[in-house]
mmCIF file of C-alpha atoms in Angstrom:
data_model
loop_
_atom_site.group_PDB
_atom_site.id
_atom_site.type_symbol
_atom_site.label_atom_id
_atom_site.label_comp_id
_atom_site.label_asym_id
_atom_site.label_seq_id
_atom_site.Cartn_x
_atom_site.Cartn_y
_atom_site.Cartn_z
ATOM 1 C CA UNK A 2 -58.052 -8.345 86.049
ATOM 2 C CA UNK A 3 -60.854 -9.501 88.160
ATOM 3 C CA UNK A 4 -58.301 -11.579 90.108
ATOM 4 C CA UNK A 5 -57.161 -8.155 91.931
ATOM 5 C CA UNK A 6 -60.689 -7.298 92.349
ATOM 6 C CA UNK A 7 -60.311 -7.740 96.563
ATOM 7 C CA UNK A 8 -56.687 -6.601 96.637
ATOM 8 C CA UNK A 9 -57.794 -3.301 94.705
ATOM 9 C CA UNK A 10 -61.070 -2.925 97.213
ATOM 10 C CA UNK A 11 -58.890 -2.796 99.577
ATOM 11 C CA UNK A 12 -55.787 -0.563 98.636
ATOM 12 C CA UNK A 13 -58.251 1.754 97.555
ATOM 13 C CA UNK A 14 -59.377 1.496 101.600
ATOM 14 C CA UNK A 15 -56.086 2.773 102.589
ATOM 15 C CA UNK A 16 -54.592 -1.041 102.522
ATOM 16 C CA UNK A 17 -50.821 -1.160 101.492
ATOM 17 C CA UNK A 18 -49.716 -4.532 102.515
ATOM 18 C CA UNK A 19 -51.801 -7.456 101.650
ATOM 19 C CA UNK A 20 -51.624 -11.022 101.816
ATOM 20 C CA UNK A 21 -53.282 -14.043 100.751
ATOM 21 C CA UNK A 22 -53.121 -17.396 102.481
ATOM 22 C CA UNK A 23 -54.626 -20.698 101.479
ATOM 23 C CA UNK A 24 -54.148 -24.083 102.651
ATOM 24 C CA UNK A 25 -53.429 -27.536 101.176
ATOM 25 C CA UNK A 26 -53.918 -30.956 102.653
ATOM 26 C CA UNK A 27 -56.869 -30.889 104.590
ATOM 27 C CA UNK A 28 -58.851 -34.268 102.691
ATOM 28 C CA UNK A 29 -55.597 -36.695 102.776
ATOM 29 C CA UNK A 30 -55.293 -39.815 105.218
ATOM 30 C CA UNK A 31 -51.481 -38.976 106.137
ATOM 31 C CA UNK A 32 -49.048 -35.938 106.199
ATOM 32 C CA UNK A 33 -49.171 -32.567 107.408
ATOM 33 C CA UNK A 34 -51.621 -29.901 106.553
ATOM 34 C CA UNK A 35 -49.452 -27.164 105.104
ATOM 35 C CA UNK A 36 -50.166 -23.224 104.300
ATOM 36 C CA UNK A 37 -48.845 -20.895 101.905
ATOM 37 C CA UNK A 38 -48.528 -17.035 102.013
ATOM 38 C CA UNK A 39 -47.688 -14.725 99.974
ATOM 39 C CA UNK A 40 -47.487 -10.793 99.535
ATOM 40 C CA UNK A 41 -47.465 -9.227 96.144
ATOM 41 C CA UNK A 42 -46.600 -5.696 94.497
ATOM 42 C CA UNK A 43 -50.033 -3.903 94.056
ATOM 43 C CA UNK A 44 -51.448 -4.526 90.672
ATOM 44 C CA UNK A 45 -48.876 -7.743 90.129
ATOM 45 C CA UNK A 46 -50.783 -10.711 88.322
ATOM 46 C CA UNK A 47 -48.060 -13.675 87.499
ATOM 47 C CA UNK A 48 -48.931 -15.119 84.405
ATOM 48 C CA UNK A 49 -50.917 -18.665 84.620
ATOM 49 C CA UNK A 50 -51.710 -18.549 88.719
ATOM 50 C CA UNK A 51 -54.549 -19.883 89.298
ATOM 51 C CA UNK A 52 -56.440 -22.262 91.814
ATOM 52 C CA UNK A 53 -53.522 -25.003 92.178
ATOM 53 C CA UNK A 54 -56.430 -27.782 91.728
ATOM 54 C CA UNK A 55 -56.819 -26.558 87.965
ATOM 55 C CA UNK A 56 -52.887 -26.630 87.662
ATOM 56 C CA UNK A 57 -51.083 -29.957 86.487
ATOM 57 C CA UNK A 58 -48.606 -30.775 88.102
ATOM 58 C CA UNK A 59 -45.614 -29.514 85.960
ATOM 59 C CA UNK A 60 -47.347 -26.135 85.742
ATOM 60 C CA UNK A 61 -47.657 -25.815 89.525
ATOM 61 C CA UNK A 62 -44.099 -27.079 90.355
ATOM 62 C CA UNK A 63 -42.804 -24.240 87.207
ATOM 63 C CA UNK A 64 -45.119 -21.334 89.339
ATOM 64 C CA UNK A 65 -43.856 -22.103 92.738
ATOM 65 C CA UNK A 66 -40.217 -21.212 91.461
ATOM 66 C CA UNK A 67 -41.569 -17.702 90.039
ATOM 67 C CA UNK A 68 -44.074 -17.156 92.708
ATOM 68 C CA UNK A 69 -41.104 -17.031 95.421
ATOM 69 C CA UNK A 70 -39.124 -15.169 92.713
ATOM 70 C CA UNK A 71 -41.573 -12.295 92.183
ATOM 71 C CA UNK A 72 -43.338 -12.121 95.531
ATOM 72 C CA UNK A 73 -42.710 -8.927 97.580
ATOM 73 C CA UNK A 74 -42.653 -11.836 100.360
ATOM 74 C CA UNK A 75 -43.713 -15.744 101.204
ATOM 75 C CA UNK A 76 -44.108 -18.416 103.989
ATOM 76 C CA UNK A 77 -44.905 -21.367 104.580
ATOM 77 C CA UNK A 78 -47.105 -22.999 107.922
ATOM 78 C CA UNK A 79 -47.291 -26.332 108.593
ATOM 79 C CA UNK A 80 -49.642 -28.649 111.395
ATOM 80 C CA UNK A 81 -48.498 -32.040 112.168
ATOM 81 C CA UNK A 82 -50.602 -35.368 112.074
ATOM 82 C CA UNK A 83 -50.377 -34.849 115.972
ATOM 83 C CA UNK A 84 -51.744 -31.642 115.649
ATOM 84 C CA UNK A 85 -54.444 -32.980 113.163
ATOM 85 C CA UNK A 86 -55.608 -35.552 115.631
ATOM 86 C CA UNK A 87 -55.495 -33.652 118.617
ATOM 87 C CA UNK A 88 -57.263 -30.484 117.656
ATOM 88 C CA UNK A 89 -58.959 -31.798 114.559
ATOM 89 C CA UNK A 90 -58.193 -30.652 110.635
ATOM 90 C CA UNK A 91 -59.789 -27.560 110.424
ATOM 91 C CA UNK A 92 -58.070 -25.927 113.679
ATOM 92 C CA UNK A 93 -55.189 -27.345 112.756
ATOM 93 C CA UNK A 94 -55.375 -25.833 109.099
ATOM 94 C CA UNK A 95 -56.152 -22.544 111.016
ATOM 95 C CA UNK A 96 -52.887 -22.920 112.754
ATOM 96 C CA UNK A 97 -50.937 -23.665 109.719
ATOM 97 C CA UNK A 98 -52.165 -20.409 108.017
ATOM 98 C CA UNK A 99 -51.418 -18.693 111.199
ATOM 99 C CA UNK A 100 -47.882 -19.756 110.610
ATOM 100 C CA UNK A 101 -47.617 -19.093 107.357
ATOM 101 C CA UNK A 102 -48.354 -15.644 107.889
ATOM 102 C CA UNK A 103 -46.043 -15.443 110.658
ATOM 103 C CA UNK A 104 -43.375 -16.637 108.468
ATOM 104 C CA UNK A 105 -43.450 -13.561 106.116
ATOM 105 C CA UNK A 106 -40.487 -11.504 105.925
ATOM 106 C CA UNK A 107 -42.604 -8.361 105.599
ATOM 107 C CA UNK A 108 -45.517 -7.963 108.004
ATOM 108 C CA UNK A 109 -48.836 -7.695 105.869
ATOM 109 C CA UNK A 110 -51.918 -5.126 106.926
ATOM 110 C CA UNK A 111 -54.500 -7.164 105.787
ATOM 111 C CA UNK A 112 -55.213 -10.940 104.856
ATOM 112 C CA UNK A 113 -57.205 -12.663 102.360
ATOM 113 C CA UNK A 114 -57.869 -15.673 103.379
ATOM 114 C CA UNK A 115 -59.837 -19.163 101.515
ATOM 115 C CA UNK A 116 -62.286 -20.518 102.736
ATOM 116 C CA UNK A 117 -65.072 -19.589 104.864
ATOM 117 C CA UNK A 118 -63.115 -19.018 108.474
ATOM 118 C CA UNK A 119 -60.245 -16.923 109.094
ATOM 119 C CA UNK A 120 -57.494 -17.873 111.256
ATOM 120 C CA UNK A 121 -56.271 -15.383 114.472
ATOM 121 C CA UNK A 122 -54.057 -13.050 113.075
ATOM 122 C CA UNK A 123 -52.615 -9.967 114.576
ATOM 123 C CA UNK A 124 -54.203 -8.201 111.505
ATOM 124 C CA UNK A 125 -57.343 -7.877 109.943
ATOM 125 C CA UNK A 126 -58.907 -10.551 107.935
ATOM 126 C CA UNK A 127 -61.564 -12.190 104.979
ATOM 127 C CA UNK A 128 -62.544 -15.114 104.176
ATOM 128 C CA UNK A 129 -63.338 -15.408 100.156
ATOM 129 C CA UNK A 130 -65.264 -19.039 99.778
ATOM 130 C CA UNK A 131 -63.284 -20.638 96.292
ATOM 131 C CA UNK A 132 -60.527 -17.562 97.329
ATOM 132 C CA UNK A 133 -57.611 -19.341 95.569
ATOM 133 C CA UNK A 134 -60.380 -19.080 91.822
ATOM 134 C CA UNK A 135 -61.274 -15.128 93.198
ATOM 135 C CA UNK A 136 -58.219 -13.922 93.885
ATOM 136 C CA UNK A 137 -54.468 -13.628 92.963
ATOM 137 C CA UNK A 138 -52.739 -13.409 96.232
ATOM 138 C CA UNK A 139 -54.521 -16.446 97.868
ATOM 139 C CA UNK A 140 -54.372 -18.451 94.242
ATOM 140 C CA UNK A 141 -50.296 -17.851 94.401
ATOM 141 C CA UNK A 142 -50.159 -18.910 97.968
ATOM 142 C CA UNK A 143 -52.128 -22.041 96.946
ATOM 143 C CA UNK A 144 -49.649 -22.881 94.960
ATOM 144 C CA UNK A 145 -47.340 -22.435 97.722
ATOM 145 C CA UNK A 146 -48.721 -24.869 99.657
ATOM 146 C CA UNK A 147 -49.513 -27.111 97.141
ATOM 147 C CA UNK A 148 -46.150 -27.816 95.779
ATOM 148 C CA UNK A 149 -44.707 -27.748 98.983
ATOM 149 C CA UNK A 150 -46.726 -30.558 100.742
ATOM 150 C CA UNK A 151 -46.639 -32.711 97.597
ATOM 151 C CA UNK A 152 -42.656 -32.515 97.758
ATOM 152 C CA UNK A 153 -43.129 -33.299 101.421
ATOM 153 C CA UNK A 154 -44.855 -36.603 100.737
ATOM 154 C CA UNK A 155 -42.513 -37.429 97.644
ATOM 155 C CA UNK A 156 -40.224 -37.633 100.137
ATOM 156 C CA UNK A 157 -41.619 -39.650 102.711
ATOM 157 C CA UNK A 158 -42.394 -42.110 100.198
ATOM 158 C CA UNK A 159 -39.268 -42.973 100.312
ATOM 159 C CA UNK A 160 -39.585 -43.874 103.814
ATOM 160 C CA UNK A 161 -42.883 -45.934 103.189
ATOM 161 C CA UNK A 162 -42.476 -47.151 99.983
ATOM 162 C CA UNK A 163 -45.312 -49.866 100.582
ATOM 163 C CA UNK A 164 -47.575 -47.126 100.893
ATOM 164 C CA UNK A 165 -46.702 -45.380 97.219
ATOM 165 C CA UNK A 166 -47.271 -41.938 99.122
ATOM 166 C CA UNK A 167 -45.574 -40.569 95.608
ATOM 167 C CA UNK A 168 -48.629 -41.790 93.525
ATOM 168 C CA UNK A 169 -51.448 -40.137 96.075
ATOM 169 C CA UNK A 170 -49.652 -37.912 98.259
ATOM 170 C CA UNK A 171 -51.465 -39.002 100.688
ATOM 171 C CA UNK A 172 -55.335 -38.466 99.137
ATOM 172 C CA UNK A 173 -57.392 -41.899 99.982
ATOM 173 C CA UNK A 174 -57.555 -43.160 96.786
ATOM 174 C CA UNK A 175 -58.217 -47.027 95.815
ATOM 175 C CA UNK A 176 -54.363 -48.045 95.771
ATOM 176 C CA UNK A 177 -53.751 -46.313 99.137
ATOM 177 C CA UNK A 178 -56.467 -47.708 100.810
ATOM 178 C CA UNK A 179 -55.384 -50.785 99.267
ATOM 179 C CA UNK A 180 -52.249 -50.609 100.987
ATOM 180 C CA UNK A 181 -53.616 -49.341 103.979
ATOM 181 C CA UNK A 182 -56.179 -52.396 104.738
ATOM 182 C CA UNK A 183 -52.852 -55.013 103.204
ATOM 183 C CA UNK A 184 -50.184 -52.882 105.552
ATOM 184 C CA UNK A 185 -52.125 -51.062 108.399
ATOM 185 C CA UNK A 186 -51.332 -47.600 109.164
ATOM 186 C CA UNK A 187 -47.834 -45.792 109.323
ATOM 187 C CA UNK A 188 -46.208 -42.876 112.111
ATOM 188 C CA UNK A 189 -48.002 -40.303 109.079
ATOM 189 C CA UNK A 190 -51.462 -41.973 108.887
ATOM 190 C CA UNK A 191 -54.114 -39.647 110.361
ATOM 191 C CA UNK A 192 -55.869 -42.225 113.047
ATOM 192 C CA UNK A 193 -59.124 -39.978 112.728
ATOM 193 C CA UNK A 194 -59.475 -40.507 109.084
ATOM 194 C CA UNK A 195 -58.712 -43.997 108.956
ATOM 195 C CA UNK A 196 -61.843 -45.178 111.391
ATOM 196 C CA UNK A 197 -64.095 -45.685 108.061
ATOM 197 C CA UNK A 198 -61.737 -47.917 106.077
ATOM 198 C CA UNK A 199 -60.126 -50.261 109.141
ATOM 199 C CA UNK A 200 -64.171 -50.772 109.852
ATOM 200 C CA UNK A 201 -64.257 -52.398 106.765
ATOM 201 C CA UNK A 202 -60.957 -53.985 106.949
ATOM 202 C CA UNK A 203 -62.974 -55.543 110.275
ATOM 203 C CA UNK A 204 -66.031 -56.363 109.034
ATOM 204 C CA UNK A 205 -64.661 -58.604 106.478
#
């Protein structure tokens, strides 16, 4: 049960409504940054949450049906490329959990945030470093946001098939940076993370 350890340190403070946010998309070269949230009945642990990064695929995509089942309430935030490259990743990640929270049907007391920054919320808030491995709430919204960008790029890659945005989703692995330096960039590329690779692309 240590997964509820925060949850129950704070309930027993007086706490009733808490929620955990976490963020996915922050290391890709294209796409959105995108937030989950989520709000669960005290003491609820859904079987096989964890950290979405431990998850396979299948198991994450089966979870984010019974998270949003079983949830006293969700939502999802997102930050645009534009917002990426104008305020940078990390304040636009910030925003994205900000909107996630905002998106919940039920408004939460507290929020337990991943990470080591909270973003400005009308509530209280902690950051738990490795959050979405500490505690239940913020592993479920990971999750959330996981699944939710992923099906975002799945379907942009069918509006850049070059790029094969369904293998990567977006991460800058060997094939995509492949098809970056053979295609240049697309509308979704993140100019500010491409500076490195179209350097090299240069220098050749």
């Amino acid at each position: 049960m240590e997964l509820l350890e925060y949850e129950n340190e704070l309930y027993a403070k007086g706490y009733t409504t808490i929620c955990g946010v976490d963020e996915a998309g922050r290391g890709p070269l294209a796409g959105p940054v995108c937030a989950g949230a989520v709000i669960l009945k005290k003491g609820q642990v859904i079987e096989g949450v964890n950290d979405s990064k431990k998850l396979s695929e299948k198991k994450r995509e089966k979870l984010f049906d019974v998270i949003k089942e079983e949830a006293v309430a969700y939502g999802i935030g997102w930050a645009s490329v534009e917002e990426i490259e104008e305020i940078n990743i990390l304040n636009a990640a910030m925003i994205a959990m900000k909107r996630a929270v905002e998106q919940l049907a039920i408004k939460p007391d507290y929020a337990l945030i991943d990470g080591n920054k909270t973003p400005e919320l009308e509530i209280p808030s902690m950051a738990i470093v490795k959050g979405d491995s500490l505690s239940e709430s913020i592993a479920a919204a990971s999750i959330l946001a996981k699944v939710s960008r992923d099906r975002l790029l799945l379907e942009l890659a069918k509006d850049y098939p070059e790029y094969h945005f369904e293998k990567h989703k977006g991460y800058g692995t060997k094939l995509h940076r492949e098809m970056i330096l053979k295609y240049g960039p697309c509308e979704i590329h993140r100019p500010s993370f491409l500076k490195k690779i179209l350097a090299e692309k240069d220098d050749v």
